[in-house]
CSV table of C-alpha atoms and ligand atoms in Angstrom, one decimal:
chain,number,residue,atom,x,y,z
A,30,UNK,CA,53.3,-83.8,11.5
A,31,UNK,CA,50.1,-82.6,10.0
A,32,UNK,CA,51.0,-79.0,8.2
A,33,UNK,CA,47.7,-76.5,8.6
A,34,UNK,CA,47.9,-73.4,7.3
A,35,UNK,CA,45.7,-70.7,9.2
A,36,UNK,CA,46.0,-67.2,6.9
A,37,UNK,CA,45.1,-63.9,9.3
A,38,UNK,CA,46.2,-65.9,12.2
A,39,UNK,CA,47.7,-62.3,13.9
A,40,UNK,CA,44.6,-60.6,13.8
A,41,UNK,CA,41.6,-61.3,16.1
A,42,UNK,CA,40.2,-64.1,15.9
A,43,UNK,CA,42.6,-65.5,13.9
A,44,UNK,CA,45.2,-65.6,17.3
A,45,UNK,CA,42.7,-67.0,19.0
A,46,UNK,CA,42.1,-69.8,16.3
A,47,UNK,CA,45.8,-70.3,16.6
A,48,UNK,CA,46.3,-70.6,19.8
A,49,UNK,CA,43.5,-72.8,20.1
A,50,UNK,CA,45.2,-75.3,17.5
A,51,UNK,CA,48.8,-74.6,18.6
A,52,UNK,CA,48.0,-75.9,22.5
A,53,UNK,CA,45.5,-78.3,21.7
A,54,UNK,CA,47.3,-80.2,18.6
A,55,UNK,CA,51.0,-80.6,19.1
A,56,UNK,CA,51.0,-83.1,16.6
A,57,UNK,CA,50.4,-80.4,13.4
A,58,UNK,CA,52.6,-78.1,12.2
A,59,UNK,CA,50.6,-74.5,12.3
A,60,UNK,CA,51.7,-72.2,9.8
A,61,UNK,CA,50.4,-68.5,10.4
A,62,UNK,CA,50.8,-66.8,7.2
A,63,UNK,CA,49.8,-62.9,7.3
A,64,UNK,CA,51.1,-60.1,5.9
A,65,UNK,CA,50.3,-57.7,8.9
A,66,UNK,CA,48.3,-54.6,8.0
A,67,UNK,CA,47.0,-52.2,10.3
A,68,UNK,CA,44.8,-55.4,11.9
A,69,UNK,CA,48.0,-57.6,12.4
A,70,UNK,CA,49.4,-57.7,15.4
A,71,UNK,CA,51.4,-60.3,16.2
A,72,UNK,CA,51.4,-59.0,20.1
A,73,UNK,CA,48.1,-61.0,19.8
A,74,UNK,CA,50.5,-64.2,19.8
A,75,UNK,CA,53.2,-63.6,22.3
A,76,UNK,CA,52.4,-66.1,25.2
A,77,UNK,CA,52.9,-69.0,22.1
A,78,UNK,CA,55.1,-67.7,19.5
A,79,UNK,CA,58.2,-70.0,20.9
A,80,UNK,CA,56.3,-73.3,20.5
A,81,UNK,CA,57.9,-75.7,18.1
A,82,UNK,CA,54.7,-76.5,16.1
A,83,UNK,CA,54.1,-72.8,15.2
A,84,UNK,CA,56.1,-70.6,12.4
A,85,UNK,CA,55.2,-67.3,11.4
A,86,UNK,CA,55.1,-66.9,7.5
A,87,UNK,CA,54.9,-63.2,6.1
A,88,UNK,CA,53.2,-63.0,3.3
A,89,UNK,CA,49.8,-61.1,1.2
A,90,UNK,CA,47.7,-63.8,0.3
A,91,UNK,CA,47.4,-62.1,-3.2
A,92,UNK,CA,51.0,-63.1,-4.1
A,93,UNK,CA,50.0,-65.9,-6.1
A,94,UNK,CA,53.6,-67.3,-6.5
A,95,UNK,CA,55.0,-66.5,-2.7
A,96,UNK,CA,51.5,-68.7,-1.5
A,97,UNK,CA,52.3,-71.4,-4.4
A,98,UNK,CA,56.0,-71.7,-3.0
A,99,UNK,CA,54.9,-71.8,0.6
A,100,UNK,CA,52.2,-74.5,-0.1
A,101,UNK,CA,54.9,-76.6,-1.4
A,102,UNK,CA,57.5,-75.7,0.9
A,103,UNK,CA,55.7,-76.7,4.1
A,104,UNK,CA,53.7,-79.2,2.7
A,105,UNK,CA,50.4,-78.0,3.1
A,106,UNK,CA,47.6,-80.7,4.0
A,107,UNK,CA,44.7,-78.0,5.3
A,108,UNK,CA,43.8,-74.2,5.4
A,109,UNK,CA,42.5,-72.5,7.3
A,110,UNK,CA,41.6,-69.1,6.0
A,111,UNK,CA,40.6,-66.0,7.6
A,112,UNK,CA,42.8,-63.2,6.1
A,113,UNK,CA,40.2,-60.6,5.2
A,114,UNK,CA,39.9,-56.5,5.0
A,115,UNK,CA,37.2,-57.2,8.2
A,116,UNK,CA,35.9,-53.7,9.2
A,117,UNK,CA,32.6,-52.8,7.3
A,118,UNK,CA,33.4,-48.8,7.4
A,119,UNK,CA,36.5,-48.9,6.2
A,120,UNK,CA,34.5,-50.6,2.8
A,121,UNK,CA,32.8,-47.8,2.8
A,122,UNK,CA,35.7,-45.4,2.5
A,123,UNK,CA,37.9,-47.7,0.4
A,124,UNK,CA,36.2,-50.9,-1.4
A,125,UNK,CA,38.7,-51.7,-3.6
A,126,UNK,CA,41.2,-53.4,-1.3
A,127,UNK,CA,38.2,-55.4,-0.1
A,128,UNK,CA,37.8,-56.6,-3.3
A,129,UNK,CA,41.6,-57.1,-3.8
A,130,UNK,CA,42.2,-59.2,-0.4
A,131,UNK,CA,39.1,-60.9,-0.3
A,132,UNK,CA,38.4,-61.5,-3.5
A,133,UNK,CA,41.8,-61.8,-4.9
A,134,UNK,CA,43.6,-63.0,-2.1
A,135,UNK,CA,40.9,-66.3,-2.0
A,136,UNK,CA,41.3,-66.8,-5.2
A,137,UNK,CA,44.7,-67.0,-5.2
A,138,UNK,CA,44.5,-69.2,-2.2
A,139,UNK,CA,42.3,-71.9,-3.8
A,140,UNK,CA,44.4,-71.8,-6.8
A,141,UNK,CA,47.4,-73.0,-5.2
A,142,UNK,CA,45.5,-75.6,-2.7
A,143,UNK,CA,44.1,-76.5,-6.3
A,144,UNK,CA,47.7,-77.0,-7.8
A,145,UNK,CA,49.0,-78.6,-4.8
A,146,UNK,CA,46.9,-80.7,-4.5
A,147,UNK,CA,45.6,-81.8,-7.7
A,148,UNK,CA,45.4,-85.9,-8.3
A,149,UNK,CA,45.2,-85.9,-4.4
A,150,UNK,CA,42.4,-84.5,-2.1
A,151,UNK,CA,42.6,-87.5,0.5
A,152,UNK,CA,42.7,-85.7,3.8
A,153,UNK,CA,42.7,-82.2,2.4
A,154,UNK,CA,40.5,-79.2,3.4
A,155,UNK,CA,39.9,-75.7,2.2
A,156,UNK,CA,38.3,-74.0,5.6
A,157,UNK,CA,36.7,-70.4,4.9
A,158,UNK,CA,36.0,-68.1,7.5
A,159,UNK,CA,33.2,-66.1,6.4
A,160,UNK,CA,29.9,-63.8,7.8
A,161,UNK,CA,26.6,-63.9,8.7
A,162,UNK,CA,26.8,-61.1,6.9
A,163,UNK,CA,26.7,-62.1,3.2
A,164,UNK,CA,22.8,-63.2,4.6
A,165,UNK,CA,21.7,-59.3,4.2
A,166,UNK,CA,19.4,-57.6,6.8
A,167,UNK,CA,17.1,-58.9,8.8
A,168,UNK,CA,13.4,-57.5,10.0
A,169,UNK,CA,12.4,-58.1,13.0
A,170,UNK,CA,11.7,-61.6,13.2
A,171,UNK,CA,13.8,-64.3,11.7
A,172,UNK,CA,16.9,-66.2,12.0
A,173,UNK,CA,19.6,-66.2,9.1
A,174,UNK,CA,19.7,-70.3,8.1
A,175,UNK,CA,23.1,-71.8,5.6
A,176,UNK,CA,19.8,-71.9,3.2
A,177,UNK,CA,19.0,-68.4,3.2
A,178,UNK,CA,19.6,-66.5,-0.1
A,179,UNK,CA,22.8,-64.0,0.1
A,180,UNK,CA,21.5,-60.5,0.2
A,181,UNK,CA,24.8,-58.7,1.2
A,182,UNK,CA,24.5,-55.1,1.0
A,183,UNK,CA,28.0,-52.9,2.3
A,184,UNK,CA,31.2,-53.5,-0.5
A,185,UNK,CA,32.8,-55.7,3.0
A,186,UNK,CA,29.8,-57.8,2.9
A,187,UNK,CA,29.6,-58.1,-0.9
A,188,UNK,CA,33.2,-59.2,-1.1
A,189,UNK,CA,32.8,-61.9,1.3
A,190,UNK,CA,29.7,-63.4,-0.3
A,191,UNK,CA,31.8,-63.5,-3.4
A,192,UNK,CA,34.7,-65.2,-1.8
A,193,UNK,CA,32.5,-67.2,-0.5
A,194,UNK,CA,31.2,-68.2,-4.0
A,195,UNK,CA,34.6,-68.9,-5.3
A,196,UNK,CA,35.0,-72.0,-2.7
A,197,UNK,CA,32.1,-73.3,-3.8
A,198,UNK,CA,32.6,-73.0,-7.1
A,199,UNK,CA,36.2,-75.0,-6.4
A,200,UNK,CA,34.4,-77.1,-4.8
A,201,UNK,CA,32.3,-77.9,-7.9
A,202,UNK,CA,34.1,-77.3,-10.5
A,203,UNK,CA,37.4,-78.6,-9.5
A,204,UNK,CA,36.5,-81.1,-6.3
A,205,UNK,CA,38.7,-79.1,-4.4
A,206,UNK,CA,37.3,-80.3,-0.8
A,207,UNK,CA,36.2,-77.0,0.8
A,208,UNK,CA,33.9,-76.5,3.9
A,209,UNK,CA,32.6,-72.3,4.8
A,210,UNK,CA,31.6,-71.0,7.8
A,211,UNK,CA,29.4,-68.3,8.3
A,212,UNK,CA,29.4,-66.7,12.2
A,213,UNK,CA,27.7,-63.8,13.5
A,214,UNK,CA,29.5,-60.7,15.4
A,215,UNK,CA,32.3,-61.9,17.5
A,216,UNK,CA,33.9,-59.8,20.7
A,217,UNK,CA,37.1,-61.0,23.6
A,218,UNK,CA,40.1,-60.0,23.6
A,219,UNK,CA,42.5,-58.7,21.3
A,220,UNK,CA,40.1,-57.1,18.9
A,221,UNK,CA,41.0,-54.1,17.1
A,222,UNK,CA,39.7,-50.7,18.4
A,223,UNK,CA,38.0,-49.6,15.6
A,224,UNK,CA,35.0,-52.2,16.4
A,225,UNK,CA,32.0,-51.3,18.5
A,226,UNK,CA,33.4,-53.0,21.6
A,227,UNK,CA,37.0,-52.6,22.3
A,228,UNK,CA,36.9,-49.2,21.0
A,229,UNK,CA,33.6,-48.4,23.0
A,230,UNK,CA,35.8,-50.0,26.4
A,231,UNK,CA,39.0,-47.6,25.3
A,232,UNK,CA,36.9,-44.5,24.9
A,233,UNK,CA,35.1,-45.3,28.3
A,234,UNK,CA,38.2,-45.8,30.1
A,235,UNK,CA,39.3,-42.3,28.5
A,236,UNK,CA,36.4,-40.0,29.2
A,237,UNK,CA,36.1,-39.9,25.5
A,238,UNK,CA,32.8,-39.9,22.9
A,239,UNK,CA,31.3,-42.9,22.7
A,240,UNK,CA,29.9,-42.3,19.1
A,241,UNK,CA,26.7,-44.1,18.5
A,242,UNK,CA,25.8,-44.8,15.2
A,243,UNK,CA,21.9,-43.8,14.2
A,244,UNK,CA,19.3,-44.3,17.2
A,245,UNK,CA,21.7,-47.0,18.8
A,246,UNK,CA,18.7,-49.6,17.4
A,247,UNK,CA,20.8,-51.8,15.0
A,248,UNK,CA,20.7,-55.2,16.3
A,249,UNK,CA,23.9,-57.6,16.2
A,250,UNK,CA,23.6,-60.8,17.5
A,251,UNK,CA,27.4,-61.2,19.5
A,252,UNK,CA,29.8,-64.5,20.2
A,253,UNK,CA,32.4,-64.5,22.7
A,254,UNK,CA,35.5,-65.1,19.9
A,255,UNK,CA,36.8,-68.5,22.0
A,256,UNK,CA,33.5,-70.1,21.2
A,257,UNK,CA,34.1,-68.9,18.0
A,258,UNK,CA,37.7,-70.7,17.9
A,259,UNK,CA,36.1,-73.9,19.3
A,260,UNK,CA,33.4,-73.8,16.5
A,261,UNK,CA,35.9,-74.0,14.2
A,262,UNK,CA,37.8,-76.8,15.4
A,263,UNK,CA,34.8,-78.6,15.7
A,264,UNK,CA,33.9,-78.1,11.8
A,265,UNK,CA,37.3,-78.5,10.5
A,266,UNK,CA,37.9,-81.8,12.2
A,267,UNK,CA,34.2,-83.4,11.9
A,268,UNK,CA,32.2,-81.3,9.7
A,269,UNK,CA,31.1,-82.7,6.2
A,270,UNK,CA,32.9,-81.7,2.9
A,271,UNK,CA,31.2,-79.5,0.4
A,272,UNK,CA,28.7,-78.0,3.6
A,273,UNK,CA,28.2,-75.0,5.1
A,274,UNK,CA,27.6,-74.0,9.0
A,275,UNK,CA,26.3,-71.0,10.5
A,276,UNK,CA,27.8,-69.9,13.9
A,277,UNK,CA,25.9,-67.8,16.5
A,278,UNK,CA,25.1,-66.8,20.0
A,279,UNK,CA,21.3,-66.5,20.0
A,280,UNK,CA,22.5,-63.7,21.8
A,281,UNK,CA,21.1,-60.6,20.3
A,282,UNK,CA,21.4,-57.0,21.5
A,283,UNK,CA,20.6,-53.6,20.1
A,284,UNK,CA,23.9,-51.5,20.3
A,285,UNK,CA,22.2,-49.0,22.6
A,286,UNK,CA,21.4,-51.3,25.2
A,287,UNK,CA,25.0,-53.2,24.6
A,288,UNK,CA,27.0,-50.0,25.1
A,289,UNK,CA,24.6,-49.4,28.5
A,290,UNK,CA,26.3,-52.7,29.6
A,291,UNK,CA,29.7,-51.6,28.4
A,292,UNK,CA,29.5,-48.5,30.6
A,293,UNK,CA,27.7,-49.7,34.0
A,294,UNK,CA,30.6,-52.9,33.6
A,295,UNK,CA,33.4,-50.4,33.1
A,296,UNK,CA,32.4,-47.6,35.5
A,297,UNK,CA,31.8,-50.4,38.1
A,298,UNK,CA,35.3,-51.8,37.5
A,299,UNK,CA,36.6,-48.3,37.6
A,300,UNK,CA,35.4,-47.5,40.8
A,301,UNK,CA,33.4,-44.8,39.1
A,302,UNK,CA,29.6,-43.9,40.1
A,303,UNK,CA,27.8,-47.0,38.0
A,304,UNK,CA,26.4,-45.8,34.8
A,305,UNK,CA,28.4,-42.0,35.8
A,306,UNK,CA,29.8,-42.5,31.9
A,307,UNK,CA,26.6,-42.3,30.1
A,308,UNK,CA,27.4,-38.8,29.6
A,309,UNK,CA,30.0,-40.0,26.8
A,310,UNK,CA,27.2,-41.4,24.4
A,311,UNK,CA,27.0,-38.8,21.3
A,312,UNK,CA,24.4,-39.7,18.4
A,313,UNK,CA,26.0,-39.4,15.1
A,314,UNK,CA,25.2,-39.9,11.7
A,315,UNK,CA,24.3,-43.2,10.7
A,316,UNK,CA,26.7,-45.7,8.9
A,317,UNK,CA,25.2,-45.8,5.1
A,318,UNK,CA,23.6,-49.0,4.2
A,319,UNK,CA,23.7,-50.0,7.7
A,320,UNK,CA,21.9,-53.7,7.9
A,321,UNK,CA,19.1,-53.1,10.9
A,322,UNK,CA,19.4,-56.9,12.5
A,323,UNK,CA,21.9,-59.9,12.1
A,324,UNK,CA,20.5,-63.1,13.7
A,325,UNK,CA,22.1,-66.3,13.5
A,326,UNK,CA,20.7,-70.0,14.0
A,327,UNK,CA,23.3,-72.5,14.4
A,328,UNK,CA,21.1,-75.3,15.8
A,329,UNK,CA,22.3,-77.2,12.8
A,330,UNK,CA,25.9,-77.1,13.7
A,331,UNK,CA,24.2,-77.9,17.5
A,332,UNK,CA,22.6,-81.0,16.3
A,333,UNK,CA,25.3,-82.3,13.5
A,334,UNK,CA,28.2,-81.5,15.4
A,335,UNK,CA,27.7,-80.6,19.3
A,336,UNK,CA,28.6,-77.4,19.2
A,337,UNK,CA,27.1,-74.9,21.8
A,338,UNK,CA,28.3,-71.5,22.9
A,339,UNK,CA,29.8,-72.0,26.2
A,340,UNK,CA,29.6,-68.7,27.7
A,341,UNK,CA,26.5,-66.2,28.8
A,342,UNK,CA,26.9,-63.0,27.3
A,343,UNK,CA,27.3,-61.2,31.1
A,344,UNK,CA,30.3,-63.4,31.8
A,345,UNK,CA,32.0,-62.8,28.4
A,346,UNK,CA,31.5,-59.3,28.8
A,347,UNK,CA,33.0,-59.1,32.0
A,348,UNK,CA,35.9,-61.4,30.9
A,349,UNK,CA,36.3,-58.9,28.2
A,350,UNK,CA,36.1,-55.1,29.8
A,351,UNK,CA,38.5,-56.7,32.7
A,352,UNK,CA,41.4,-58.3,29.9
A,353,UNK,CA,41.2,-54.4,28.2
A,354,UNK,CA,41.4,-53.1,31.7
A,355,UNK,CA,44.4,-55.1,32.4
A,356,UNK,CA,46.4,-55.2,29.3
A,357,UNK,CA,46.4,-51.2,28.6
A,358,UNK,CA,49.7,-51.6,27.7
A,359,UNK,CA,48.9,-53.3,24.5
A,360,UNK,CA,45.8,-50.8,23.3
A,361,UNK,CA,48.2,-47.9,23.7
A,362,UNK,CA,51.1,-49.3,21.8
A,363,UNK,CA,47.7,-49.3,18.8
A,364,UNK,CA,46.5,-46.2,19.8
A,365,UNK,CA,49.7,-44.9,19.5
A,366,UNK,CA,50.8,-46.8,16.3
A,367,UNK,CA,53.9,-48.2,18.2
A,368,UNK,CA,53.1,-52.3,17.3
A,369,UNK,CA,53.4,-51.2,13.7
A,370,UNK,CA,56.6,-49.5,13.6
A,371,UNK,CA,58.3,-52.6,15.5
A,372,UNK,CA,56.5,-55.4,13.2
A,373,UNK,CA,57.6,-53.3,10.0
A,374,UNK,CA,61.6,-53.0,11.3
A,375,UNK,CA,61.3,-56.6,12.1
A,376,UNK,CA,59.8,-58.0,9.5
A,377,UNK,CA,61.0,-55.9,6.4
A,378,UNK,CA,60.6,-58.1,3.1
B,19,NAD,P1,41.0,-58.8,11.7
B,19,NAD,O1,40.8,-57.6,10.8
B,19,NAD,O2,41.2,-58.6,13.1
B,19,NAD,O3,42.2,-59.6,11.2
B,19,NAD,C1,42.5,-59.9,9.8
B,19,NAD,C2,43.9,-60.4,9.6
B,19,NAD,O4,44.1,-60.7,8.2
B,19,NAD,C3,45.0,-59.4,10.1
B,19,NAD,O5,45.9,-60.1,10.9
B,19,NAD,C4,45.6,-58.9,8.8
B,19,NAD,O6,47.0,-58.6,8.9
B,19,NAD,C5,45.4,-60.1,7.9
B,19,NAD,N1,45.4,-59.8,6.5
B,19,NAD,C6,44.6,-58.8,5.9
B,19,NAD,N2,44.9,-58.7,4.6
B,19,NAD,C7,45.8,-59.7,4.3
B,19,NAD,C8,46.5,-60.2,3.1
B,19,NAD,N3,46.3,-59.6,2.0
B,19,NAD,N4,47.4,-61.2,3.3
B,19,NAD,C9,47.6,-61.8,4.4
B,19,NAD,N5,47.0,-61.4,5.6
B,19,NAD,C10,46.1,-60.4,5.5
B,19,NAD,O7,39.8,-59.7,11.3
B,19,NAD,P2,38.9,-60.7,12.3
B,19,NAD,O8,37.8,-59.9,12.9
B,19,NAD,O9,39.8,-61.5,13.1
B,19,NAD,O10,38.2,-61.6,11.2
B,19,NAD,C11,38.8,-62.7,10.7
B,19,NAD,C12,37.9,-63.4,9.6
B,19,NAD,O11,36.7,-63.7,10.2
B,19,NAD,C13,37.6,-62.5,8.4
B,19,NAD,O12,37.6,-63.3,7.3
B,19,NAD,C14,36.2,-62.0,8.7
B,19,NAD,O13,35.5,-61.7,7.6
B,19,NAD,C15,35.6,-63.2,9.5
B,19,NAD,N6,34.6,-62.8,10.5
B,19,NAD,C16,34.8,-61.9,11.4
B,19,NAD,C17,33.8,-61.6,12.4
B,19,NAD,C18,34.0,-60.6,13.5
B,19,NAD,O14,33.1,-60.4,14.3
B,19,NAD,N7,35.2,-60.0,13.7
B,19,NAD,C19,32.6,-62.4,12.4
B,19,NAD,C20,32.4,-63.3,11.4
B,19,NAD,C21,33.4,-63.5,10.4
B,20,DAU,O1,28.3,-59.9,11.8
B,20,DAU,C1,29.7,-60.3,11.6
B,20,DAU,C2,30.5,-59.0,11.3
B,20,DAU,O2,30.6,-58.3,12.6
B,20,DAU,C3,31.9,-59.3,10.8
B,20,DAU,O3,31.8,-60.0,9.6
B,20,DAU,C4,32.7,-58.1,10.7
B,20,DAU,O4,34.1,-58.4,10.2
B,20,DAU,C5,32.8,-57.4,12.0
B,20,DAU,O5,33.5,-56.2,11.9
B,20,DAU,C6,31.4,-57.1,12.5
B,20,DAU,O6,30.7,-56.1,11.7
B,20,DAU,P1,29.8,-54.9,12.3
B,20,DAU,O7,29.8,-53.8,11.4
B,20,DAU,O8,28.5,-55.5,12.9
B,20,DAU,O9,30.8,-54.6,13.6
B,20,DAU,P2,31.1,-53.1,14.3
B,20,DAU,O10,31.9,-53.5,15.5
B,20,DAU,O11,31.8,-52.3,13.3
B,20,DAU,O12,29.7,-52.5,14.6
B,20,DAU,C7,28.8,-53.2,15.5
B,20,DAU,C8,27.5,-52.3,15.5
B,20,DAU,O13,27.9,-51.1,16.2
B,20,DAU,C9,27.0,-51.9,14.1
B,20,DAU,O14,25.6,-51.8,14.1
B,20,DAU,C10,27.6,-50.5,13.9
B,20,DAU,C11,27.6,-49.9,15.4
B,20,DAU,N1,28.7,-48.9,15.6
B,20,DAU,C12,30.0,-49.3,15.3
B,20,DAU,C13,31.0,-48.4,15.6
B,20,DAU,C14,32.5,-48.8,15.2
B,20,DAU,C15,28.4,-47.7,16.2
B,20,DAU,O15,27.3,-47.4,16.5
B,20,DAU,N2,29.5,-46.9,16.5
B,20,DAU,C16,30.8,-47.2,16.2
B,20,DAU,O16,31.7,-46.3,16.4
């Protein structure tokens, strides 16, 4: 049984990455090693935490020796990492643990693929989950390429382009087989609500604010997160060592009009007067450094590999207000900071 290690596999799309590999592969071993912050939720994993090819590890990918012993322990072939500080305004307020989990925690990551696996990189792979956003800010025009030179601008940003660096520099230095991805903004379920579009969705739903950063003009360019998954499979299994892939929708929207969508899908499904919840939106100060456009172009990982986004945006969206319309049960137990009280009692280390 092939042992993959997926790190951050209870947070977004992590769980869906797991999932993904857990039904699809019953032949590996998927180890989900996380250490559950405020992001981890293993809720997000419920429907296939019983399966026999999946184990929960607990564990900060920054404890060098607890992620040597478990390389060695379940005889790690592949990673898949995706543990990360994710949310850009929380950098903002508190950079150094971005630094420490992204930084640190891949370093300490490649180091023990690098000891385990030293003398033997037949059939190995270090797989980083990175951003679109390590590209920088776009103008108007363009497309982000894997060529184009990193520019990243908020401390999130800057300490992904570094970890980022550090597989390569593995990769180089050591011949530690590594492959990056780099993906645009992804939305679905089971994302936490402090992004734009579950949060957005909850407030609706609430007759709260809707707080909209700046003139509402930034432009993000938005994946549903199971295409997201699928990419991944699809570069981990076939993709070439030492390379780099973007991941995108060309599916870009300025978070004005996005939030109009929000509201006319969620008012509809509410049985509310359509576009009745505009009355939420609330201009506020604008996020500092915030990048004006992210554009993705992922034709090479369409052309190399096959890979196509394999929803339009209006049926993802849908998908997405409906699963947060249905499954209120598990944003209240966040909202409410239940799921962390239980996780912590059951998991105490
Ligand atoms: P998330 O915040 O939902 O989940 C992050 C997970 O990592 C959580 O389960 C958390 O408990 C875990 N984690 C954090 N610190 C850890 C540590 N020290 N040790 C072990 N586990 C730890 O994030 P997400 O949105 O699912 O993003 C996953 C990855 O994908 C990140 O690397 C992110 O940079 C990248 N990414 C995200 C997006 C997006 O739109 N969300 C887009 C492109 C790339
Ligand atoms: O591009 C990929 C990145 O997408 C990932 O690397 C990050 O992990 C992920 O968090 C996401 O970053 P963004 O900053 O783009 O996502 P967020 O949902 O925080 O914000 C989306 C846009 O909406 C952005 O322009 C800021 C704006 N916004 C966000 C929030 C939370 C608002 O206007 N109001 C808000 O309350």
């Amino acid at each position: 049984m092939k042992s993959i290690l997926v790190t951050g596999g209870a947070g977004f799309i992590g769980s869906h990455l797991v999932r993904l590999l857990v039904n699809k592969y019953p032949d590996y071993k998927i180890i989900n090693m996380d250490v559950l912050t405020y992001a981890g939720n293993l809720a997000n994993l419920k429907d296939i935490e019983d399966k026999e090819n999946y184990e929960f590890v607990k564990c900060d990918i920054c404890d060098f020796e607890k992620v040597q012993k478990i390389f060695l322990d379940y005889k790690i072939e592949s990673v898949i990492h995706l543990a990360a500080e994710s949310h850009v305004d929380r950098s903002i307020k508190d950079p150094f643990s971005f630094a420490q989990t992204n930084v640190m925690g891949t370093l300490s990551l490649l180091q023990a693929a690098k000891f385990a696996w030293e003398g033997n990189y037949e059939g190995k792979l270090f797989y980083h989950v990175s951003t679109d956003e390590v590209y920088g800010s776009l103008g108007e025009e363009g497309f982000f390429l894997e060529t184009t030179a990193y520019d990243p601008h908020s401390p999130y940003s800057a300490s992904k382009a570094s970890s980022d660096h550090f597989v390569r520099s593995f990769q180089d230095t050591f011949g530690l087989p590594t492959v990056i991805s780099n993906c645009s903004n992804n939305y679905g379920s089971y994302q936490f609500p402090e992004k734009l579009i579950p949060l957005f969705i909850n407030n609706i739903c609430n007759n709260k604010a809707l707080p909209v950063y700046g003139k509402g003009l930034n432009v993000r360019d938005w994946l549903y997160v199971e295409d997201h998954a699928r990419a991944i499979d699809v570069i981990f299994h076939e993709g070439k060592v030492g390379d780099t892939y973007n991941i995108g929708g060309f599916n870009e929207w300025t978070n004005i009009d996005l939030i109009k969508v929000m509201i006319k899908t969620v008012d509809r499904l509410l049985g509310r007067e359509e576009g009745e919840s505009e009355k939420l939106i609330t201009y506020v100060t604008d996020r500092a450094g915030h990048d004006l456009r992210y554009a993705i172009d992922s034709t090479k990982l369409k052309e190399e590999l096959g890979w196509e986004p394999s929803l339009q945006f209006e049926e993802g969206i849908e998908e997405t207000v409906k699963w947060y319309l249905e499954n209120k049960e598990w944003m209240e137990n966040i909202t409410s900071g239940e799921y962390e009280k239980y996780y912590a009692e059951m998991y105490k280390s």
